[in-house]
Amino acid sequence: MNDKISCLTKIKTLYPEMTDSEKSIADFILNHPEEIYSLKISNLARETGVSLPTVFRFTRTLGYEGFKDFKVNLVKDMAVGLNISIEDMDEGSLENLTRNIFEIVEKNLKETRSLIDYDSLARAIKGIVNAKRLIFFAVSSSLSVAFDSYSKFLRAGFDCLYDSDTYTQRIKSTQCRKGDVVIGISFSGESIEVIECLKNARENGAMAICITTFMKSTITKFADIKLFTAPVQSYYQKIDLPSKMSLTAILDVLYLNAVLHDRKKALKYISKSEEELNKFSKIIKSSKLI
């Protein structure tokens, strides 16, 4: 796992796959990060009701040499503000709430950047640049993000496919072929519709890219390239604000790098798209429809 990923982000991304004992440790750390440095491994084991070896294995799973190494890195993360408490935000004024929301988004984007595997990112960009077709699969709240990215790639001259209907997506996935690149988007990594589409596309020879939050989620089993966004544990998750922002950032990185591979060609298509949209806008305004 990337050494630059914060301790708390590692815990949250691996949380769904943890055992009950590991989740007890994780819950305590996530709820009381400021108390960890002063605790001995025996204290943490007693507080969480697990054995000493379980705590040790927990820290090793996260990529640390042991409990002491974990504590040192956690303190470093907290020193640079990675442990902003978003459950205890002051909502007493418009200014405070606005500041808190921006802090959540900034924190999530920073943690998402720490999750980037640049080798995987480079492979994804190369695949998109060379793709015969670029196809998006998403459901629910991920649809709007997928459509935004699809629209950008389409205007830049890429042969793209997108449909909000899950049945149509399923049919398209069975028609994928070698040379196609598909992007499956699922915050949880457990959206069965997206998983099945990625599985079908991959079986038919397409390159499958998944963008998700959890590193060991089901969707990762059916992807050639895996890209991750940082999780958010807060009631603000109900509006998916931080997750959508970080997901859009990852897709924009893919888009901009793919476009810059042949800037002249992309600008030509973007210019044509804008001309056509302006022409269409004038037709609509001059019609009796408005």
mmCIF file of C-alpha atoms in Angstrom:
data_model
loop_
_atom_site.group_PDB
_atom_site.id
_atom_site.type_symbol
_atom_site.label_atom_id
_atom_site.label_comp_id
_atom_site.label_asym_id
_atom_site.label_seq_id
_atom_site.Cartn_x
_atom_site.Cartn_y
_atom_site.Cartn_z
ATOM 1 C CA MET A 1 0.000 0.000 0.000
ATOM 2 C CA ASN A 2 1.198 3.531 -0.788
ATOM 3 C CA ASP A 3 3.308 4.827 2.140
ATOM 4 C CA LYS A 4 1.950 8.345 1.581
ATOM 5 C CA ILE A 5 -1.606 7.318 2.416
ATOM 6 C CA SER A 6 -2.640 8.547 5.856
ATOM 7 C CA CYS A 7 -3.248 6.027 8.641
ATOM 8 C CA LEU A 8 -6.916 6.916 8.971
ATOM 9 C CA THR A 9 -7.482 6.690 5.217
ATOM 10 C CA LYS A 10 -5.902 3.227 5.135
ATOM 11 C CA ILE A 11 -8.208 2.093 7.922
ATOM 12 C CA LYS A 12 -11.333 3.442 6.229
ATOM 13 C CA THR A 13 -10.530 1.992 2.808
ATOM 14 C CA LEU A 14 -9.855 -1.480 4.237
ATOM 15 C CA TYR A 15 -12.648 -1.394 6.834
ATOM 16 C CA PRO A 16 -15.314 -3.400 4.912
ATOM 17 C CA GLU A 17 -12.967 -6.392 4.616
ATOM 18 C CA MET A 18 -11.837 -6.405 8.252
ATOM 19 C CA THR A 19 -12.764 -9.077 10.764
ATOM 20 C CA ASP A 20 -14.987 -8.159 13.714
ATOM 21 C CA SER A 21 -11.928 -7.917 15.976
ATOM 22 C CA GLU A 22 -10.126 -5.665 13.500
ATOM 23 C CA LYS A 23 -13.226 -3.480 13.175
ATOM 24 C CA SER A 24 -13.278 -3.039 16.958
ATOM 25 C CA ILE A 25 -9.713 -1.708 16.799
ATOM 26 C CA ALA A 26 -10.508 0.428 13.752
ATOM 27 C CA ASP A 27 -13.618 1.939 15.365
ATOM 28 C CA PHE A 28 -11.680 2.922 18.471
ATOM 29 C CA ILE A 29 -8.871 4.528 16.458
ATOM 30 C CA LEU A 30 -11.246 6.397 14.133
ATOM 31 C CA ASN A 31 -13.264 7.716 17.087
ATOM 32 C CA HIS A 32 -10.292 8.514 19.345
ATOM 33 C CA PRO A 33 -7.232 9.162 17.137
ATOM 34 C CA GLU A 34 -5.834 11.725 19.563
ATOM 35 C CA GLU A 35 -5.651 9.124 22.364
ATOM 36 C CA ILE A 36 -3.652 6.486 20.499
ATOM 37 C CA TYR A 37 -0.156 7.889 20.982
ATOM 38 C CA SER A 38 -0.445 7.755 24.777
ATOM 39 C CA LEU A 39 -1.705 4.153 24.750
ATOM 40 C CA LYS A 40 0.412 1.041 25.003
ATOM 41 C CA ILE A 41 -0.488 -1.895 22.790
ATOM 42 C CA SER A 42 -1.839 -3.696 25.870
ATOM 43 C CA ASN A 43 -4.094 -0.715 26.658
ATOM 44 C CA LEU A 44 -5.546 -0.687 23.136
ATOM 45 C CA ALA A 45 -6.100 -4.444 23.264
ATOM 46 C CA ARG A 46 -7.961 -4.091 26.565
ATOM 47 C CA GLU A 47 -10.039 -1.121 25.353
ATOM 48 C CA THR A 48 -11.146 -2.998 22.241
ATOM 49 C CA GLY A 49 -11.490 -6.455 23.779
ATOM 50 C CA VAL A 50 -8.977 -8.168 21.502
ATOM 51 C CA SER A 51 -5.652 -9.945 21.976
ATOM 52 C CA LEU A 52 -2.193 -8.376 21.672
ATOM 53 C CA PRO A 53 -1.350 -10.411 18.532
ATOM 54 C CA THR A 54 -4.570 -9.136 16.912
ATOM 55 C CA VAL A 55 -3.505 -5.515 17.427
ATOM 56 C CA PHE A 56 -0.050 -6.300 16.058
ATOM 57 C CA ARG A 57 -1.491 -8.037 12.981
ATOM 58 C CA PHE A 58 -3.846 -5.088 12.494
ATOM 59 C CA THR A 59 -0.938 -2.638 12.227
ATOM 60 C CA ARG A 60 0.955 -5.006 9.926
ATOM 61 C CA THR A 61 -2.097 -5.259 7.656
ATOM 62 C CA LEU A 62 -1.974 -1.479 7.301
ATOM 63 C CA GLY A 63 1.655 -1.701 6.197
ATOM 64 C CA TYR A 64 3.464 -0.733 9.397
ATOM 65 C CA GLU A 65 6.272 -2.602 11.159
ATOM 66 C CA GLY A 66 4.322 -2.700 14.385
ATOM 67 C CA PHE A 67 2.222 -0.711 16.833
ATOM 68 C CA LYS A 68 4.961 1.824 17.598
ATOM 69 C CA ASP A 69 5.536 2.546 13.907
ATOM 70 C CA PHE A 70 1.775 2.941 13.452
ATOM 71 C CA LYS A 71 1.526 5.447 16.336
ATOM 72 C CA VAL A 72 4.392 7.574 14.999
ATOM 73 C CA ASN A 73 2.798 7.793 11.555
ATOM 74 C CA LEU A 74 -0.635 8.546 13.002
ATOM 75 C CA VAL A 75 0.776 11.483 14.964
ATOM 76 C CA LYS A 76 2.477 12.801 11.812
ATOM 77 C CA ASP A 77 -0.829 12.639 9.950
ATOM 78 C CA MET A 78 -2.664 14.456 12.715
ATOM 79 C CA ALA A 79 -0.007 17.162 12.775
ATOM 80 C CA VAL A 80 -0.788 18.080 9.164
ATOM 81 C CA GLY A 81 -4.518 18.166 9.784
ATOM 82 C CA LEU A 82 -5.663 14.880 8.303
ATOM 83 C CA ASN A 83 -7.903 14.089 11.251
ATOM 84 C CA ILE A 84 -10.396 16.946 11.016
ATOM 85 C CA SER A 85 -13.409 15.979 13.092
ATOM 86 C CA ILE A 86 -16.412 16.325 10.816
ATOM 87 C CA GLU A 87 -18.890 14.837 13.244
ATOM 88 C CA ASP A 88 -18.377 17.659 15.749
ATOM 89 C CA MET A 89 -18.619 20.536 13.305
ATOM 90 C CA ASP A 90 -19.971 23.842 14.518
ATOM 91 C CA GLU A 91 -23.112 24.568 12.523
ATOM 92 C CA GLY A 92 -23.934 27.731 14.427
ATOM 93 C CA SER A 93 -23.360 30.126 11.552
ATOM 94 C CA LEU A 94 -23.296 30.248 7.781
ATOM 95 C CA GLU A 95 -19.588 31.075 7.814
ATOM 96 C CA ASN A 96 -18.693 28.154 10.071
ATOM 97 C CA LEU A 97 -20.716 25.632 8.103
ATOM 98 C CA THR A 98 -19.278 26.892 4.817
ATOM 99 C CA ARG A 99 -15.754 26.629 6.181
ATOM 100 C CA ASN A 100 -16.407 23.134 7.509
ATOM 101 C CA ILE A 101 -17.783 21.873 4.199
ATOM 102 C CA PHE A 102 -14.755 23.225 2.341
ATOM 103 C CA GLU A 103 -12.487 21.552 4.893
ATOM 104 C CA ILE A 104 -14.235 18.225 4.308
ATOM 105 C CA VAL A 105 -13.872 18.505 0.533
ATOM 106 C CA GLU A 106 -10.242 19.643 0.736
ATOM 107 C CA LYS A 107 -9.412 16.825 3.141
ATOM 108 C CA ASN A 108 -11.085 14.237 0.924
ATOM 109 C CA LEU A 109 -9.291 15.477 -2.196
ATOM 110 C CA LYS A 110 -5.950 15.425 -0.389
ATOM 111 C CA GLU A 111 -6.516 11.876 0.833
ATOM 112 C CA THR A 112 -7.657 10.787 -2.633
ATOM 113 C CA ARG A 113 -4.449 12.151 -4.122
ATOM 114 C CA SER A 114 -2.472 10.092 -1.605
ATOM 115 C CA LEU A 115 -4.244 6.956 -2.881
ATOM 116 C CA ILE A 116 -3.136 7.431 -6.486
ATOM 117 C CA ASP A 117 -0.977 4.678 -7.937
ATOM 118 C CA TYR A 118 0.753 6.495 -10.785
ATOM 119 C CA ASP A 119 1.625 3.305 -12.648
ATOM 120 C CA SER A 120 -2.062 2.358 -12.723
ATOM 121 C CA LEU A 121 -2.998 5.905 -13.674
ATOM 122 C CA ALA A 122 -0.512 5.917 -16.565
ATOM 123 C CA ARG A 123 -1.846 2.569 -17.820
ATOM 124 C CA ALA A 124 -5.406 3.883 -17.678
ATOM 125 C CA ILE A 125 -4.491 7.013 -19.649
ATOM 126 C CA LYS A 126 -2.623 4.974 -22.272
ATOM 127 C CA GLY A 127 -5.595 2.633 -22.602
ATOM 128 C CA ILE A 128 -8.022 5.528 -23.085
ATOM 129 C CA VAL A 129 -5.775 7.229 -25.650
ATOM 130 C CA ASN A 130 -5.601 4.029 -27.716
ATOM 131 C CA ALA A 131 -9.213 2.963 -27.174
ATOM 132 C CA LYS A 132 -11.516 2.326 -30.108
ATOM 133 C CA ARG A 133 -14.460 3.128 -27.850
ATOM 134 C CA LEU A 134 -14.743 4.480 -24.311
ATOM 135 C CA ILE A 135 -17.769 3.168 -22.408
ATOM 136 C CA PHE A 136 -19.057 4.297 -19.009
ATOM 137 C CA PHE A 137 -20.962 2.136 -16.520
ATOM 138 C CA ALA A 138 -22.517 3.641 -13.389
ATOM 139 C CA VAL A 139 -25.708 3.688 -11.340
ATOM 140 C CA SER A 140 -27.435 5.859 -8.767
ATOM 141 C CA SER A 141 -25.466 8.909 -7.579
ATOM 142 C CA SER A 142 -22.467 7.965 -9.743
ATOM 143 C CA LEU A 143 -24.482 8.546 -12.922
ATOM 144 C CA SER A 144 -24.142 12.326 -12.889
ATOM 145 C CA VAL A 145 -20.366 12.093 -12.516
ATOM 146 C CA ALA A 146 -20.141 9.517 -15.308
ATOM 147 C CA PHE A 147 -22.255 11.682 -17.617
ATOM 148 C CA ASP A 148 -20.099 14.740 -16.940
ATOM 149 C CA SER A 149 -16.941 12.826 -17.868
ATOM 150 C CA TYR A 150 -18.608 11.216 -20.887
ATOM 151 C CA SER A 151 -19.615 14.670 -22.177
ATOM 152 C CA LYS A 152 -16.061 15.988 -21.874
ATOM 153 C CA PHE A 153 -14.507 13.046 -23.703
ATOM 154 C CA LEU A 154 -17.215 13.179 -26.382
ATOM 155 C CA ARG A 155 -16.606 16.866 -27.134
ATOM 156 C CA ALA A 156 -12.871 16.170 -27.402
ATOM 157 C CA GLY A 157 -13.427 13.655 -30.203
ATOM 158 C CA PHE A 158 -13.410 10.349 -28.344
ATOM 159 C CA ASP A 159 -15.857 7.661 -29.440
ATOM 160 C CA CYS A 160 -17.874 7.349 -26.217
ATOM 161 C CA LEU A 161 -20.941 5.501 -25.004
ATOM 162 C CA TYR A 162 -23.080 6.270 -21.965
ATOM 163 C CA ASP A 163 -26.602 5.391 -20.929
ATOM 164 C CA SER A 164 -28.370 5.997 -17.636
ATOM 165 C CA ASP A 165 -30.563 2.914 -18.077
ATOM 166 C CA THR A 166 -29.040 -0.119 -16.345
ATOM 167 C CA TYR A 167 -30.608 -2.610 -18.763
ATOM 168 C CA THR A 168 -29.106 -0.781 -21.735
ATOM 169 C CA GLN A 169 -25.748 -0.702 -19.981
ATOM 170 C CA ARG A 170 -25.971 -4.458 -19.483
ATOM 171 C CA ILE A 171 -26.668 -5.019 -23.189
ATOM 172 C CA LYS A 172 -23.798 -2.747 -24.214
ATOM 173 C CA SER A 173 -21.439 -4.637 -21.921
ATOM 174 C CA THR A 174 -22.148 -7.860 -23.838
ATOM 175 C CA GLN A 175 -21.256 -6.087 -27.096
ATOM 176 C CA CYS A 176 -17.839 -4.890 -25.944
ATOM 177 C CA ARG A 177 -14.812 -6.141 -27.821
ATOM 178 C CA LYS A 178 -11.044 -6.001 -27.878
ATOM 179 C CA GLY A 179 -9.854 -2.422 -28.209
ATOM 180 C CA ASP A 180 -12.677 -0.996 -26.079
ATOM 181 C CA VAL A 181 -12.020 0.570 -22.693
ATOM 182 C CA VAL A 182 -14.773 0.559 -20.076
ATOM 183 C CA ILE A 183 -14.880 2.631 -16.903
ATOM 184 C CA GLY A 184 -16.996 1.257 -14.064
ATOM 185 C CA ILE A 185 -17.820 3.702 -11.278
ATOM 186 C CA SER A 186 -19.081 2.555 -7.887
ATOM 187 C CA PHE A 187 -18.512 4.335 -4.570
ATOM 188 C CA SER A 188 -19.072 1.157 -2.566
ATOM 189 C CA GLY A 189 -17.550 -1.203 -5.108
ATOM 190 C CA GLU A 190 -20.556 -3.474 -4.585
ATOM 191 C CA SER A 191 -23.037 -2.144 -7.168
ATOM 192 C CA ILE A 192 -24.071 -5.418 -8.795
ATOM 193 C CA GLU A 193 -25.153 -3.738 -12.045
ATOM 194 C CA VAL A 194 -21.748 -2.113 -12.573
ATOM 195 C CA ILE A 195 -19.884 -5.244 -11.478
ATOM 196 C CA GLU A 196 -21.754 -7.395 -14.010
ATOM 197 C CA CYS A 197 -21.123 -4.878 -16.794
ATOM 198 C CA LEU A 198 -17.396 -4.815 -16.054
ATOM 199 C CA LYS A 199 -17.326 -8.598 -15.910
ATOM 200 C CA ASN A 200 -19.092 -8.943 -19.285
ATOM 201 C CA ALA A 201 -16.925 -6.315 -20.960
ATOM 202 C CA ARG A 202 -13.710 -7.861 -19.701
ATOM 203 C CA GLU A 203 -14.744 -11.351 -20.789
ATOM 204 C CA ASN A 204 -15.305 -9.952 -24.290
ATOM 205 C CA GLY A 205 -11.787 -8.518 -24.479
ATOM 206 C CA ALA A 206 -12.254 -4.927 -23.303
ATOM 207 C CA MET A 207 -9.892 -3.236 -20.855
ATOM 208 C CA ALA A 208 -11.767 -2.663 -17.593
ATOM 209 C CA ILE A 209 -11.040 0.296 -15.318
ATOM 210 C CA CYS A 210 -12.831 0.639 -11.996
ATOM 211 C CA ILE A 211 -13.028 3.708 -9.784
ATOM 212 C CA THR A 212 -14.176 2.954 -6.266
ATOM 213 C CA THR A 213 -13.558 3.708 -2.612
ATOM 214 C CA PHE A 214 -12.759 0.364 -1.042
ATOM 215 C CA MET A 215 -9.589 -1.449 -2.056
ATOM 216 C CA LYS A 216 -10.894 -4.980 -1.547
ATOM 217 C CA SER A 217 -14.435 -4.470 -2.836
ATOM 218 C CA THR A 218 -15.963 -6.909 -5.325
ATOM 219 C CA ILE A 219 -15.632 -4.632 -8.350
ATOM 220 C CA THR A 220 -11.826 -4.698 -8.092
ATOM 221 C CA LYS A 221 -11.880 -8.426 -8.912
ATOM 222 C CA PHE A 222 -13.173 -7.646 -12.405
ATOM 223 C CA ALA A 223 -10.944 -4.682 -13.260
ATOM 224 C CA ASP A 224 -7.611 -4.605 -15.067
ATOM 225 C CA ILE A 225 -6.856 -1.197 -13.575
ATOM 226 C CA LYS A 226 -8.065 0.002 -10.178
ATOM 227 C CA LEU A 227 -8.277 3.662 -9.141
ATOM 228 C CA PHE A 228 -9.446 4.762 -5.708
ATOM 229 C CA THR A 229 -11.072 7.728 -4.002
ATOM 230 C CA ALA A 230 -10.856 8.348 -0.268
ATOM 231 C CA PRO A 231 -13.852 7.371 1.884
ATOM 232 C CA VAL A 232 -15.847 9.826 3.954
ATOM 233 C CA GLN A 233 -17.473 8.802 7.237
ATOM 234 C CA SER A 234 -19.914 11.571 8.004
ATOM 235 C CA TYR A 235 -23.570 12.469 7.717
ATOM 236 C CA TYR A 236 -22.493 14.671 4.812
ATOM 237 C CA GLN A 237 -21.991 11.420 2.907
ATOM 238 C CA LYS A 238 -25.766 11.487 2.435
ATOM 239 C CA ILE A 239 -25.277 14.108 -0.267
ATOM 240 C CA ASP A 240 -22.081 12.461 -1.589
ATOM 241 C CA LEU A 241 -20.395 15.861 -1.854
ATOM 242 C CA PRO A 242 -16.787 14.900 -1.027
ATOM 243 C CA SER A 243 -16.949 11.574 -2.875
ATOM 244 C CA LYS A 244 -18.319 13.177 -6.024
ATOM 245 C CA MET A 245 -15.652 15.871 -5.942
ATOM 246 C CA SER A 246 -12.805 13.366 -5.612
ATOM 247 C CA LEU A 247 -14.341 11.087 -8.239
ATOM 248 C CA THR A 248 -14.653 14.012 -10.645
ATOM 249 C CA ALA A 249 -11.023 14.908 -9.939
ATOM 250 C CA ILE A 250 -9.833 11.398 -10.881
ATOM 251 C CA LEU A 251 -11.892 11.427 -14.086
ATOM 252 C CA ASP A 252 -10.632 14.914 -14.965
ATOM 253 C CA VAL A 253 -7.046 13.713 -14.550
ATOM 254 C CA LEU A 254 -7.780 10.915 -17.023
ATOM 255 C CA TYR A 255 -9.508 13.314 -19.407
ATOM 256 C CA LEU A 256 -6.892 16.079 -19.400
ATOM 257 C CA ASN A 257 -3.960 13.713 -19.799
ATOM 258 C CA ALA A 258 -5.700 11.878 -22.641
ATOM 259 C CA VAL A 259 -6.492 15.182 -24.366
ATOM 260 C CA LEU A 260 -2.932 16.458 -23.975
ATOM 261 C CA HIS A 261 -1.659 13.356 -25.747
ATOM 262 C CA ASP A 262 -2.931 14.915 -28.990
ATOM 263 C CA ARG A 263 -3.787 18.479 -28.055
ATOM 264 C CA LYS A 264 -4.216 19.725 -31.627
ATOM 265 C CA LYS A 265 -6.730 17.024 -32.521
ATOM 266 C CA ALA A 266 -8.671 17.490 -29.278
ATOM 267 C CA LEU A 267 -8.873 21.265 -29.675
ATOM 268 C CA LYS A 268 -10.157 20.795 -33.220
ATOM 269 C CA TYR A 269 -13.008 18.582 -32.015
ATOM 270 C CA ILE A 270 -13.776 20.811 -29.025
ATOM 271 C CA SER A 271 -13.981 23.825 -31.333
ATOM 272 C CA LYS A 272 -16.327 21.979 -33.698
ATOM 273 C CA SER A 273 -18.497 20.893 -30.779
ATOM 274 C CA GLU A 274 -18.787 24.451 -29.482
ATOM 275 C CA GLU A 275 -19.646 25.767 -32.941
ATOM 276 C CA GLU A 276 -22.394 23.185 -33.340
ATOM 277 C CA LEU A 277 -23.817 23.871 -29.884
ATOM 278 C CA ASN A 278 -23.837 27.620 -30.559
ATOM 279 C CA LYS A 279 -25.546 27.020 -33.899
ATOM 280 C CA PHE A 280 -28.156 24.822 -32.254
ATOM 281 C CA SER A 281 -28.722 27.408 -29.527
ATOM 282 C CA LYS A 282 -29.449 30.075 -32.146
ATOM 283 C CA ILE A 283 -31.909 27.764 -33.910
ATOM 284 C CA ILE A 284 -33.757 27.122 -30.661
ATOM 285 C CA LYS A 285 -33.907 30.822 -29.803
ATOM 286 C CA SER A 286 -35.280 31.710 -33.226
ATOM 287 C CA SER A 287 -37.906 28.966 -33.147
ATOM 288 C CA LYS A 288 -41.363 29.151 -31.644
ATOM 289 C CA LEU A 289 -40.411 26.695 -28.917
ATOM 290 C CA ILE A 290 -39.466 29.521 -26.535
#
